[in-house]
């Protein structure tokens, strides 16, 4: 098992009032000086989502979506993209120096595990991940006990300013102000966004006229692009995996039962993947 670098001064900031959070004597919760309390779950993650930010009982992806995502990802279909992400993260590591990395909207933690496996110097990386979905974070923490996962919103990150060297965001939302706040000067931000033809053949089952995915601008204000890569390849998931993949997409809700039937029963179904990896570096405080 991979060794975690020492992080003696690991700190969270209270998501309510932003002052430091300290581990309490019981070892089971963190609290700030203003008595905001957050429990450590048995899986080792911290729930740092303040009650007022829990707009629904189950914010973020549902348990069913999380299970589908894990099943699909663990089958390796996105591993080539994951390896390319690891190579870009490697480029941000200075040999012999520790690095704190945050996976924003990390889901069930697939990319932290991929980086622990494929980064050249993964022993130098302290992995952190946040997601608003509790089930996903519990699943991530269970699989990677030496990483630090927290239930939190990207809109209010529970970390002090300039805490991270590297922030990763794969198909998840983020908040530009918070991103700039938690990244160190010259810190890196790596995004994975869908390329124009991502999952084209799956979309053909849903839309009468499939349109290319509109390109997003993955470089926030105060950042400069330092590298970009487009990765596309074909995958052939089986019937069950196709439905799991569908569940991961924003267009899943448009697929009724007969569309799902058609997707799972078609023979020899090849689907294009298309990913855009964009690495940018923080240049200024805006
Ligand atoms: C499409 S999934 C991607 C998950 C993961 N990055 C992956 O690729 O496997 C989007 C994730 O963002 C999370 N999410 C949605 N809104 C969020 C927010 N405001 N803060 C943190 N996470 C959020 C969802 O719960 C979900 O796990
Ligand atoms: Zn507080």
PDB file of C-alpha atoms and ligand atoms in Angstrom:
ATOM      1  CA  UNK A   1       0.000   0.000   0.000  1.00  0.00           C
ATOM      2  CA  UNK A   2       1.167   3.476  -0.853  1.00  0.00           C
ATOM      3  CA  UNK A   3       2.678   5.524   1.987  1.00  0.00           C
ATOM      4  CA  UNK A   4       1.142   8.876   2.727  1.00  0.00           C
ATOM      5  CA  UNK A   5       3.517  11.779   3.057  1.00  0.00           C
ATOM      6  CA  UNK A   6       3.573  13.330   6.516  1.00  0.00           C
ATOM      7  CA  UNK A   7       1.184  16.242   6.863  1.00  0.00           C
ATOM      8  CA  UNK A   8       1.738  17.316  10.453  1.00  0.00           C
ATOM      9  CA  UNK A   9       0.008  20.648  10.001  1.00  0.00           C
ATOM     10  CA  UNK A  10      -3.050  19.296   8.202  1.00  0.00           C
ATOM     11  CA  UNK A  11      -5.804  21.819   8.677  1.00  0.00           C
ATOM     12  CA  UNK A  12      -9.399  22.240   7.787  1.00  0.00           C
ATOM     13  CA  UNK A  13     -11.174  25.546   7.919  1.00  0.00           C
ATOM     14  CA  UNK A  14     -14.618  25.690   9.446  1.00  0.00           C
ATOM     15  CA  UNK A  15     -17.077  25.795   6.523  1.00  0.00           C
ATOM     16  CA  UNK A  16     -19.328  28.140   8.499  1.00  0.00           C
ATOM     17  CA  UNK A  17     -16.928  30.759   9.869  1.00  0.00           C
ATOM     18  CA  UNK A  18     -13.615  29.871   8.151  1.00  0.00           C
ATOM     19  CA  UNK A  19     -11.490  29.723  11.327  1.00  0.00           C
ATOM     20  CA  UNK A  20      -9.333  26.576  11.875  1.00  0.00           C
ATOM     21  CA  UNK A  21     -10.957  23.311  12.882  1.00  0.00           C
ATOM     22  CA  UNK A  22      -9.264  21.190  15.538  1.00  0.00           C
ATOM     23  CA  UNK A  23      -9.570  17.517  16.260  1.00  0.00           C
ATOM     24  CA  UNK A  24     -11.358  17.120  19.586  1.00  0.00           C
ATOM     25  CA  UNK A  25     -10.019  15.017  22.438  1.00  0.00           C
ATOM     26  CA  UNK A  26     -12.489  12.224  21.701  1.00  0.00           C
ATOM     27  CA  UNK A  27     -10.747  11.823  18.324  1.00  0.00           C
ATOM     28  CA  UNK A  28     -14.205  11.552  16.773  1.00  0.00           C
ATOM     29  CA  UNK A  29     -15.003  15.087  15.713  1.00  0.00           C
ATOM     30  CA  UNK A  30     -13.522  18.406  14.689  1.00  0.00           C
ATOM     31  CA  UNK A  31     -14.678  21.754  16.074  1.00  0.00           C
ATOM     32  CA  UNK A  32     -13.841  25.418  15.677  1.00  0.00           C
ATOM     33  CA  UNK A  33     -13.546  27.992  18.446  1.00  0.00           C
ATOM     34  CA  UNK A  34     -17.149  29.003  17.751  1.00  0.00           C
ATOM     35  CA  UNK A  35     -18.460  25.533  18.616  1.00  0.00           C
ATOM     36  CA  UNK A  36     -19.280  24.401  15.103  1.00  0.00           C
ATOM     37  CA  UNK A  37     -18.925  20.644  15.332  1.00  0.00           C
ATOM     38  CA  UNK A  38     -18.299  18.092  12.578  1.00  0.00           C
ATOM     39  CA  UNK A  39     -18.211  14.349  13.136  1.00  0.00           C
ATOM     40  CA  UNK A  40     -15.667  11.954  11.770  1.00  0.00           C
ATOM     41  CA  UNK A  41     -17.529   9.012  10.213  1.00  0.00           C
ATOM     42  CA  UNK A  42     -16.521   5.418  10.869  1.00  0.00           C
ATOM     43  CA  UNK A  43     -15.041   5.210   7.360  1.00  0.00           C
ATOM     44  CA  UNK A  44     -12.687   8.060   8.323  1.00  0.00           C
ATOM     45  CA  UNK A  45     -14.192  10.895   6.307  1.00  0.00           C
ATOM     46  CA  UNK A  46     -15.376  14.194   7.673  1.00  0.00           C
ATOM     47  CA  UNK A  47     -18.812  15.628   7.017  1.00  0.00           C
ATOM     48  CA  UNK A  48     -18.141  19.337   6.565  1.00  0.00           C
ATOM     49  CA  UNK A  49     -21.379  20.271   4.885  1.00  0.00           C
ATOM     50  CA  UNK A  50     -23.131  22.759   7.154  1.00  0.00           C
ATOM     51  CA  UNK A  51     -26.783  21.945   7.792  1.00  0.00           C
ATOM     52  CA  UNK A  52     -27.874  25.150   6.030  1.00  0.00           C
ATOM     53  CA  UNK A  53     -26.144  23.974   2.818  1.00  0.00           C
ATOM     54  CA  UNK A  54     -27.948  20.615   2.758  1.00  0.00           C
ATOM     55  CA  UNK A  55     -30.647  21.751   0.392  1.00  0.00           C
ATOM     56  CA  UNK A  56     -31.955  18.233   0.036  1.00  0.00           C
ATOM     57  CA  UNK A  57     -31.740  15.095   2.149  1.00  0.00           C
ATOM     58  CA  UNK A  58     -29.383  13.541  -0.362  1.00  0.00           C
ATOM     59  CA  UNK A  59     -27.473  16.295  -2.195  1.00  0.00           C
ATOM     60  CA  UNK A  60     -25.360  15.415  -5.250  1.00  0.00           C
ATOM     61  CA  UNK A  61     -25.383  12.073  -6.998  1.00  0.00           C
ATOM     62  CA  UNK A  62     -27.606   9.364  -5.512  1.00  0.00           C
ATOM     63  CA  UNK A  63     -26.313   6.082  -4.117  1.00  0.00           C
ATOM     64  CA  UNK A  64     -27.595   4.298  -7.214  1.00  0.00           C
ATOM     65  CA  UNK A  65     -25.661   6.697  -9.499  1.00  0.00           C
ATOM     66  CA  UNK A  66     -22.541   6.251  -7.387  1.00  0.00           C
ATOM     67  CA  UNK A  67     -22.734   2.451  -7.620  1.00  0.00           C
ATOM     68  CA  UNK A  68     -23.263   2.597 -11.393  1.00  0.00           C
ATOM     69  CA  UNK A  69     -20.301   4.967 -11.761  1.00  0.00           C
ATOM     70  CA  UNK A  70     -18.015   2.770  -9.671  1.00  0.00           C
ATOM     71  CA  UNK A  71     -18.992  -0.342 -11.627  1.00  0.00           C
ATOM     72  CA  UNK A  72     -18.322   1.350 -14.956  1.00  0.00           C
ATOM     73  CA  UNK A  73     -15.062   3.032 -13.930  1.00  0.00           C
ATOM     74  CA  UNK A  74     -13.656  -0.046 -12.227  1.00  0.00           C
ATOM     75  CA  UNK A  75     -14.137  -1.946 -15.489  1.00  0.00           C
ATOM     76  CA  UNK A  76     -11.351   0.312 -16.815  1.00  0.00           C
ATOM     77  CA  UNK A  77     -13.163   2.137 -19.624  1.00  0.00           C
ATOM     78  CA  UNK A  78     -11.823   5.552 -18.580  1.00  0.00           C
ATOM     79  CA  UNK A  79      -8.416   4.320 -17.479  1.00  0.00           C
ATOM     80  CA  UNK A  80      -6.543   5.652 -20.552  1.00  0.00           C
ATOM     81  CA  UNK A  81      -7.865   9.123 -19.706  1.00  0.00           C
ATOM     82  CA  UNK A  82      -6.993   8.542 -16.020  1.00  0.00           C
ATOM     83  CA  UNK A  83      -3.405   7.666 -16.988  1.00  0.00           C
ATOM     84  CA  UNK A  84      -3.138  10.879 -19.003  1.00  0.00           C
ATOM     85  CA  UNK A  85      -4.412  12.805 -15.966  1.00  0.00           C
ATOM     86  CA  UNK A  86      -1.718  11.121 -13.842  1.00  0.00           C
ATOM     87  CA  UNK A  87       0.965  12.174 -16.342  1.00  0.00           C
ATOM     88  CA  UNK A  88      -0.167  15.793 -16.154  1.00  0.00           C
ATOM     89  CA  UNK A  89      -0.169  15.630 -12.365  1.00  0.00           C
ATOM     90  CA  UNK A  90       3.381  14.227 -12.535  1.00  0.00           C
ATOM     91  CA  UNK A  91       4.436  17.313 -14.446  1.00  0.00           C
ATOM     92  CA  UNK A  92       3.378  19.413 -11.441  1.00  0.00           C
ATOM     93  CA  UNK A  93       5.450  17.459  -8.907  1.00  0.00           C
ATOM     94  CA  UNK A  94       8.845  18.749  -7.866  1.00  0.00           C
ATOM     95  CA  UNK A  95      10.990  15.768  -6.980  1.00  0.00           C
ATOM     96  CA  UNK A  96      11.569  15.421  -3.262  1.00  0.00           C
ATOM     97  CA  UNK A  97       8.796  17.860  -2.370  1.00  0.00           C
ATOM     98  CA  UNK A  98       5.417  16.975  -0.922  1.00  0.00           C
ATOM     99  CA  UNK A  99       2.313  18.102  -2.766  1.00  0.00           C
ATOM    100  CA  UNK A 100      -1.297  18.520  -1.654  1.00  0.00           C
ATOM    101  CA  UNK A 101      -3.838  17.589  -4.281  1.00  0.00           C
ATOM    102  CA  UNK A 102      -7.592  18.152  -4.108  1.00  0.00           C
ATOM    103  CA  UNK A 103     -10.078  16.285  -6.304  1.00  0.00           C
ATOM    104  CA  UNK A 104     -13.157  18.507  -6.573  1.00  0.00           C
ATOM    105  CA  UNK A 105     -16.471  16.657  -6.928  1.00  0.00           C
ATOM    106  CA  UNK A 106     -14.431  13.470  -6.583  1.00  0.00           C
ATOM    107  CA  UNK A 107     -17.420  11.119  -6.580  1.00  0.00           C
ATOM    108  CA  UNK A 108     -16.431   7.686  -5.315  1.00  0.00           C
ATOM    109  CA  UNK A 109     -12.708   8.526  -5.543  1.00  0.00           C
ATOM    110  CA  UNK A 110     -11.719   6.718  -8.742  1.00  0.00           C
ATOM    111  CA  UNK A 111      -9.214   9.345  -9.900  1.00  0.00           C
ATOM    112  CA  UNK A 112      -7.386   9.541  -6.551  1.00  0.00           C
ATOM    113  CA  UNK A 113      -6.910   5.796  -6.721  1.00  0.00           C
ATOM    114  CA  UNK A 114      -5.745   6.027 -10.338  1.00  0.00           C
ATOM    115  CA  UNK A 115      -3.221   8.712  -9.428  1.00  0.00           C
ATOM    116  CA  UNK A 116      -1.976   6.724  -6.452  1.00  0.00           C
ATOM    117  CA  UNK A 117      -1.406   3.881  -8.931  1.00  0.00           C
ATOM    118  CA  UNK A 118       0.030   5.721 -11.927  1.00  0.00           C
ATOM    119  CA  UNK A 119       1.764   8.919 -10.782  1.00  0.00           C
ATOM    120  CA  UNK A 120       5.532   8.490 -10.764  1.00  0.00           C
ATOM    121  CA  UNK A 121       5.897  10.053  -7.339  1.00  0.00           C
ATOM    122  CA  UNK A 122       2.541   9.268  -5.776  1.00  0.00           C
ATOM    123  CA  UNK A 123       4.194   8.787  -2.377  1.00  0.00           C
ATOM    124  CA  UNK A 124       4.858  12.548  -2.427  1.00  0.00           C
ATOM    125  CA  UNK A 125       1.178  13.370  -2.905  1.00  0.00           C
ATOM    126  CA  UNK A 126      -1.288  13.952  -0.073  1.00  0.00           C
ATOM    127  CA  UNK A 127      -4.649  13.135  -1.649  1.00  0.00           C
ATOM    128  CA  UNK A 128      -7.750  15.064  -0.630  1.00  0.00           C
ATOM    129  CA  UNK A 129     -11.207  14.817  -2.151  1.00  0.00           C
ATOM    130  CA  UNK A 130     -14.545  16.518  -1.599  1.00  0.00           C
ATOM    131  CA  UNK A 131     -17.996  15.801  -2.897  1.00  0.00           C
ATOM    132  CA  UNK A 132     -21.429  16.914  -1.831  1.00  0.00           C
ATOM    133  CA  UNK A 133     -22.735  13.325  -1.970  1.00  0.00           C
ATOM    134  CA  UNK A 134     -22.221  11.482   1.311  1.00  0.00           C
ATOM    135  CA  UNK A 135     -22.525   7.959  -0.118  1.00  0.00           C
ATOM    136  CA  UNK A 136     -19.832   8.702  -2.664  1.00  0.00           C
ATOM    137  CA  UNK A 137     -17.430  10.085  -0.050  1.00  0.00           C
ATOM    138  CA  UNK A 138     -18.041   7.121   2.276  1.00  0.00           C
ATOM    139  CA  UNK A 139     -17.248   4.757  -0.613  1.00  0.00           C
ATOM    140  CA  UNK A 140     -14.110   6.736  -1.539  1.00  0.00           C
ATOM    141  CA  UNK A 141     -12.828   6.786   2.054  1.00  0.00           C
ATOM    142  CA  UNK A 142     -13.381   3.063   2.477  1.00  0.00           C
ATOM    143  CA  UNK A 143     -11.279   2.229  -0.591  1.00  0.00           C
ATOM    144  CA  UNK A 144      -8.419   4.645   0.096  1.00  0.00           C
ATOM    145  CA  UNK A 145      -7.950   5.025   3.854  1.00  0.00           C
ATOM    146  CA  UNK A 146      -4.727   7.014   3.514  1.00  0.00           C
ATOM    147  CA  UNK A 147      -6.422   9.780   1.527  1.00  0.00           C
ATOM    148  CA  UNK A 148      -8.522  12.473   3.181  1.00  0.00           C
ATOM    149  CA  UNK A 149     -12.103  12.779   2.024  1.00  0.00           C
ATOM    150  CA  UNK A 150     -14.772  15.203   3.153  1.00  0.00           C
ATOM    151  CA  UNK A 151     -18.412  15.834   2.358  1.00  0.00           C
ATOM    152  CA  UNK A 152     -18.403  19.473   1.310  1.00  0.00           C
ATOM    153  CA  UNK A 153     -19.562  21.828  -1.391  1.00  0.00           C
ATOM    154  CA  UNK A 154     -17.256  23.203  -4.087  1.00  0.00           C
ATOM    155  CA  UNK A 155     -18.975  26.515  -3.427  1.00  0.00           C
ATOM    156  CA  UNK A 156     -17.542  26.684   0.074  1.00  0.00           C
ATOM    157  CA  UNK A 157     -14.382  24.677   0.455  1.00  0.00           C
ATOM    158  CA  UNK A 158     -13.429  23.706   4.003  1.00  0.00           C
ATOM    159  CA  UNK A 159      -9.737  24.563   3.660  1.00  0.00           C
ATOM    160  CA  UNK A 160      -7.574  27.542   4.509  1.00  0.00           C
ATOM    161  CA  UNK A 161      -6.359  29.834   1.731  1.00  0.00           C
ATOM    162  CA  UNK A 162      -3.413  28.742  -0.448  1.00  0.00           C
ATOM    163  CA  UNK A 163      -3.544  25.212   0.922  1.00  0.00           C
ATOM    164  CA  UNK A 164      -3.273  23.137  -2.261  1.00  0.00           C
ATOM    165  CA  UNK A 165      -0.579  22.726  -4.893  1.00  0.00           C
ATOM    166  CA  UNK A 166      -2.896  21.025  -7.374  1.00  0.00           C
ATOM    167  CA  UNK A 167      -6.656  20.894  -7.917  1.00  0.00           C
ATOM    168  CA  UNK A 168      -8.272  18.330 -10.197  1.00  0.00           C
ATOM    169  CA  UNK A 169     -11.831  18.505 -11.507  1.00  0.00           C
ATOM    170  CA  UNK A 170     -13.245  15.671 -13.614  1.00  0.00           C
ATOM    171  CA  UNK A 171     -16.786  16.266 -14.932  1.00  0.00           C
ATOM    172  CA  UNK A 172     -17.800  18.177 -11.832  1.00  0.00           C
ATOM    173  CA  UNK A 173     -18.836  21.699 -10.923  1.00  0.00           C
ATOM    174  CA  UNK A 174     -16.543  24.218  -9.237  1.00  0.00           C
ATOM    175  CA  UNK A 175     -16.525  27.796  -8.081  1.00  0.00           C
ATOM    176  CA  UNK A 176     -13.836  30.085  -9.506  1.00  0.00           C
ATOM    177  CA  UNK A 177     -13.479  32.261  -6.401  1.00  0.00           C
ATOM    178  CA  UNK A 178     -13.061  29.277  -4.117  1.00  0.00           C
ATOM    179  CA  UNK A 179     -10.636  27.661  -6.513  1.00  0.00           C
ATOM    180  CA  UNK A 180      -8.418  30.756  -6.571  1.00  0.00           C
ATOM    181  CA  UNK A 181      -8.617  31.015  -2.791  1.00  0.00           C
ATOM    182  CA  UNK A 182      -7.473  27.474  -1.936  1.00  0.00           C
ATOM    183  CA  UNK A 183      -4.718  27.168  -4.564  1.00  0.00           C
ATOM    184  CA  UNK A 184      -1.188  28.308  -3.795  1.00  0.00           C
ATOM    185  CA  UNK A 185       0.328  30.961  -6.072  1.00  0.00           C
ATOM    186  CA  UNK A 186       1.510  29.144  -9.229  1.00  0.00           C
ATOM    187  CA  UNK A 187      -0.664  26.168  -8.232  1.00  0.00           C
ATOM    188  CA  UNK A 188      -2.142  23.979 -10.974  1.00  0.00           C
ATOM    189  CA  UNK A 189      -5.763  23.403 -11.964  1.00  0.00           C
ATOM    190  CA  UNK A 190      -6.487  20.404 -14.181  1.00  0.00           C
ATOM    191  CA  UNK A 191      -9.924  19.894 -15.695  1.00  0.00           C
ATOM    192  CA  UNK A 192     -11.388  17.054 -17.680  1.00  0.00           C
ATOM    193  CA  UNK A 193     -14.365  18.151 -19.750  1.00  0.00           C
ATOM    194  CA  UNK A 194     -16.274  16.360 -22.519  1.00  0.00           C
ATOM    195  CA  UNK A 195     -14.915  16.780 -26.041  1.00  0.00           C
ATOM    196  CA  UNK A 196     -17.280  17.435 -28.993  1.00  0.00           C
ATOM    197  CA  UNK A 197     -17.934  13.739 -29.776  1.00  0.00           C
ATOM    198  CA  UNK A 198     -18.069  12.360 -26.268  1.00  0.00           C
ATOM    199  CA  UNK A 199     -20.505   9.395 -26.104  1.00  0.00           C
ATOM    200  CA  UNK A 200     -21.864  10.239 -29.555  1.00  0.00           C
ATOM    201  CA  UNK A 201     -23.371   6.795 -30.248  1.00  0.00           C
ATOM    202  CA  UNK A 202     -25.120   6.717 -26.879  1.00  0.00           C
ATOM    203  CA  UNK A 203     -26.633  10.131 -27.586  1.00  0.00           C
ATOM    204  CA  UNK A 204     -27.910   8.865 -30.970  1.00  0.00           C
ATOM    205  CA  UNK A 205     -30.377   6.710 -29.066  1.00  0.00           C
ATOM    206  CA  UNK A 206     -31.740   9.711 -27.232  1.00  0.00           C
ATOM    207  CA  UNK A 207     -31.710  12.683 -29.573  1.00  0.00           C
ATOM    208  CA  UNK A 208     -33.177  12.718 -33.077  1.00  0.00           C
ATOM    209  CA  UNK A 209     -30.371  15.084 -34.049  1.00  0.00           C
ATOM    210  CA  UNK A 210     -27.153  14.726 -32.054  1.00  0.00           C
ATOM    211  CA  UNK A 211     -25.194  17.918 -31.573  1.00  0.00           C
ATOM    212  CA  UNK A 212     -21.500  18.212 -30.788  1.00  0.00           C
ATOM    213  CA  UNK A 213     -20.795  18.963 -27.151  1.00  0.00           C
ATOM    214  CA  UNK A 214     -20.330  22.712 -26.768  1.00  0.00           C
ATOM    215  CA  UNK A 215     -16.832  23.516 -25.593  1.00  0.00           C
ATOM    216  CA  UNK A 216     -16.525  24.948 -22.078  1.00  0.00           C
ATOM    217  CA  UNK A 217     -13.859  27.429 -21.089  1.00  0.00           C
ATOM    218  CA  UNK A 218     -11.869  25.465 -18.518  1.00  0.00           C
ATOM    219  CA  UNK A 219      -9.431  28.295 -17.685  1.00  0.00           C
ATOM    220  CA  UNK A 220     -10.812  30.541 -14.935  1.00  0.00           C
ATOM    221  CA  UNK A 221      -9.952  34.196 -14.541  1.00  0.00           C
ATOM    222  CA  UNK A 222      -6.551  34.624 -12.907  1.00  0.00           C
ATOM    223  CA  UNK A 223      -5.230  31.431 -14.526  1.00  0.00           C
ATOM    224  CA  UNK A 224      -3.165  30.829 -17.640  1.00  0.00           C
ATOM    225  CA  UNK A 225      -3.388  27.689 -19.736  1.00  0.00           C
ATOM    226  CA  UNK A 226      -0.165  25.699 -19.659  1.00  0.00           C
ATOM    227  CA  UNK A 227      -1.101  22.475 -21.479  1.00  0.00           C
ATOM    228  CA  UNK A 228      -4.053  20.815 -23.172  1.00  0.00           C
ATOM    229  CA  UNK A 229      -4.680  17.370 -24.565  1.00  0.00           C
ATOM    230  CA  UNK A 230      -7.574  15.737 -26.372  1.00  0.00           C
ATOM    231  CA  UNK A 231      -8.001  12.020 -25.841  1.00  0.00           C
ATOM    232  CA  UNK A 232     -10.496   9.992 -27.797  1.00  0.00           C
ATOM    233  CA  UNK A 233     -10.940   6.274 -28.217  1.00  0.00           C
ATOM    234  CA  UNK A 234     -13.726   3.738 -28.597  1.00  0.00           C
ATOM    235  CA  UNK A 235     -15.135   1.508 -25.887  1.00  0.00           C
ATOM    236  CA  UNK A 236     -17.415  -1.544 -26.104  1.00  0.00           C
ATOM    237  CA  UNK A 237     -19.252  -1.870 -22.808  1.00  0.00           C
ATOM    238  CA  UNK A 238     -21.645  -4.787 -22.315  1.00  0.00           C
ATOM    239  CA  UNK A 239     -25.386  -4.217 -21.853  1.00  0.00           C
ATOM    240  CA  UNK A 240     -25.180  -3.667 -18.113  1.00  0.00           C
ATOM    241  CA  UNK A 241     -22.180  -1.356 -18.400  1.00  0.00           C
ATOM    242  CA  UNK A 242     -23.933   0.731 -21.072  1.00  0.00           C
ATOM    243  CA  UNK A 243     -26.771   1.401 -18.686  1.00  0.00           C
ATOM    244  CA  UNK A 244     -24.269   2.241 -15.935  1.00  0.00           C
ATOM    245  CA  UNK A 245     -22.586   4.674 -18.344  1.00  0.00           C
ATOM    246  CA  UNK A 246     -25.932   6.194 -19.265  1.00  0.00           C
ATOM    247  CA  UNK A 247     -26.633   6.761 -15.550  1.00  0.00           C
ATOM    248  CA  UNK A 248     -23.421   8.795 -15.324  1.00  0.00           C
ATOM    249  CA  UNK A 249     -24.517  11.252 -17.993  1.00  0.00           C
ATOM    250  CA  UNK A 250     -26.573  14.422 -17.660  1.00  0.00           C
ATOM    251  CA  UNK A 251     -28.925  13.138 -20.384  1.00  0.00           C
ATOM    252  CA  UNK A 252     -29.886   9.933 -18.498  1.00  0.00           C
ATOM    253  CA  UNK A 253     -33.190  11.445 -17.398  1.00  0.00           C
ATOM    254  CA  UNK A 254     -34.256  11.777 -21.037  1.00  0.00           C
ATOM    255  CA  UNK A 255     -33.895   8.048 -21.653  1.00  0.00           C
ATOM    256  CA  UNK A 256     -37.227   6.309 -21.068  1.00  0.00           C
ATOM    257  CA  UNK A 257     -37.628   2.560 -20.589  1.00  0.00           C
ATOM    258  CA  UNK A 258     -37.833   1.760 -24.311  1.00  0.00           C
ATOM    259  CA  UNK A 259     -34.650   3.760 -25.035  1.00  0.00           C
ATOM    260  CA  UNK A 260     -32.866   1.904 -22.230  1.00  0.00           C
ATOM    261  CA  UNK A 261     -34.060  -1.401 -23.667  1.00  0.00           C
ATOM    262  CA  UNK A 262     -32.768  -0.443 -27.095  1.00  0.00           C
ATOM    263  CA  UNK A 263     -29.371   0.614 -25.695  1.00  0.00           C
ATOM    264  CA  UNK A 264     -28.903  -2.598 -23.770  1.00  0.00           C
ATOM    265  CA  UNK A 265     -30.042  -4.951 -26.520  1.00  0.00           C
ATOM    266  CA  UNK A 266     -28.110  -3.615 -29.549  1.00  0.00           C
ATOM    267  CA  UNK A 267     -25.313  -5.957 -30.733  1.00  0.00           C
ATOM    268  CA  UNK A 268     -21.604  -4.965 -30.944  1.00  0.00           C
ATOM    269  CA  UNK A 269     -22.095  -1.460 -29.696  1.00  0.00           C
ATOM    270  CA  UNK A 270     -19.029   0.789 -29.973  1.00  0.00           C
ATOM    271  CA  UNK A 271     -19.104   4.155 -28.262  1.00  0.00           C
ATOM    272  CA  UNK A 272     -16.681   7.018 -28.828  1.00  0.00           C
ATOM    273  CA  UNK A 273     -15.166   8.734 -25.822  1.00  0.00           C
ATOM    274  CA  UNK A 274     -13.743  12.208 -26.211  1.00  0.00           C
ATOM    275  CA  UNK A 275     -12.044  14.033 -23.342  1.00  0.00           C
ATOM    276  CA  UNK A 276     -10.370  17.434 -23.139  1.00  0.00           C
ATOM    277  CA  UNK A 277      -7.696  17.754 -20.455  1.00  0.00           C
ATOM    278  CA  UNK A 278      -6.734  21.346 -19.692  1.00  0.00           C
ATOM    279  CA  UNK A 279      -3.960  22.277 -17.313  1.00  0.00           C
ATOM    280  CA  UNK A 280      -3.776  25.862 -16.132  1.00  0.00           C
ATOM    281  CA  UNK A 281      -1.643  27.672 -13.629  1.00  0.00           C
ATOM    282  CA  UNK A 282      -2.730  30.314 -11.136  1.00  0.00           C
ATOM    283  CA  UNK A 283      -1.117  33.581 -12.054  1.00  0.00           C
ATOM    284  CA  UNK A 284      -2.883  36.231 -10.036  1.00  0.00           C
ATOM    285  CA  UNK A 285      -5.264  36.955  -7.216  1.00  0.00           C
ATOM    286  CA  UNK A 286      -8.290  38.510  -8.907  1.00  0.00           C
TER     287      UNK A 286
HETATM  288  C1  LIG B   1     -20.475  13.662 -13.023  1.00  0.00           C
HETATM  289  S1  LIG B   1     -20.008  13.360 -11.353  1.00  0.00           S
HETATM  290  C2  LIG B   1     -18.225  13.174 -11.459  1.00  0.00           C
HETATM  291  C3  LIG B   1     -17.615  12.433 -10.298  1.00  0.00           C
HETATM  292  C4  LIG B   1     -16.096  12.122 -10.429  1.00  0.00           C
HETATM  293  N1  LIG B   1     -15.305  13.310 -10.619  1.00  0.00           N
HETATM  294  C5  LIG B   1     -15.885  11.145 -11.555  1.00  0.00           C
HETATM  295  O1  LIG B   1     -15.604  11.601 -12.675  1.00  0.00           O
HETATM  296  O2  LIG B   1     -16.010   9.935 -11.324  1.00  0.00           O
HETATM  297  C6  LIG B   1     -20.242  14.918 -10.608  1.00  0.00           C
HETATM  298  C7  LIG B   1     -20.004  14.894  -9.098  1.00  0.00           C
HETATM  299  O3  LIG B   1     -20.104  16.232  -8.588  1.00  0.00           O
HETATM  300  C8  LIG B   1     -20.783  16.172  -7.341  1.00  0.00           C
HETATM  301  N2  LIG B   1     -21.320  17.511  -7.043  1.00  0.00           N
HETATM  302  C9  LIG B   1     -22.399  18.137  -7.583  1.00  0.00           C
HETATM  303  N3  LIG B   1     -22.539  19.381  -7.068  1.00  0.00           N
HETATM  304  C10 LIG B   1     -21.509  19.558  -6.186  1.00  0.00           C
HETATM  305  C11 LIG B   1     -21.104  20.639  -5.334  1.00  0.00           C
HETATM  306  N4  LIG B   1     -21.770  21.781  -5.285  1.00  0.00           N
HETATM  307  N5  LIG B   1     -19.998  20.469  -4.568  1.00  0.00           N
HETATM  308  C12 LIG B   1     -19.305  19.308  -4.599  1.00  0.00           C
HETATM  309  N6  LIG B   1     -19.636  18.247  -5.385  1.00  0.00           N
HETATM  310  C13 LIG B   1     -20.737  18.377  -6.165  1.00  0.00           C
HETATM  311  C14 LIG B   1     -21.804  15.067  -7.506  1.00  0.00           C
HETATM  312  O4  LIG B   1     -22.254  14.547  -6.265  1.00  0.00           O
HETATM  313  C15 LIG B   1     -21.000  14.056  -8.339  1.00  0.00           C
HETATM  314  O5  LIG B   1     -20.307  13.121  -7.523  1.00  0.00           O
HETATM  315 ZN1  LIG B   2     -17.018  27.743  12.856  1.00  0.00          ZN
END
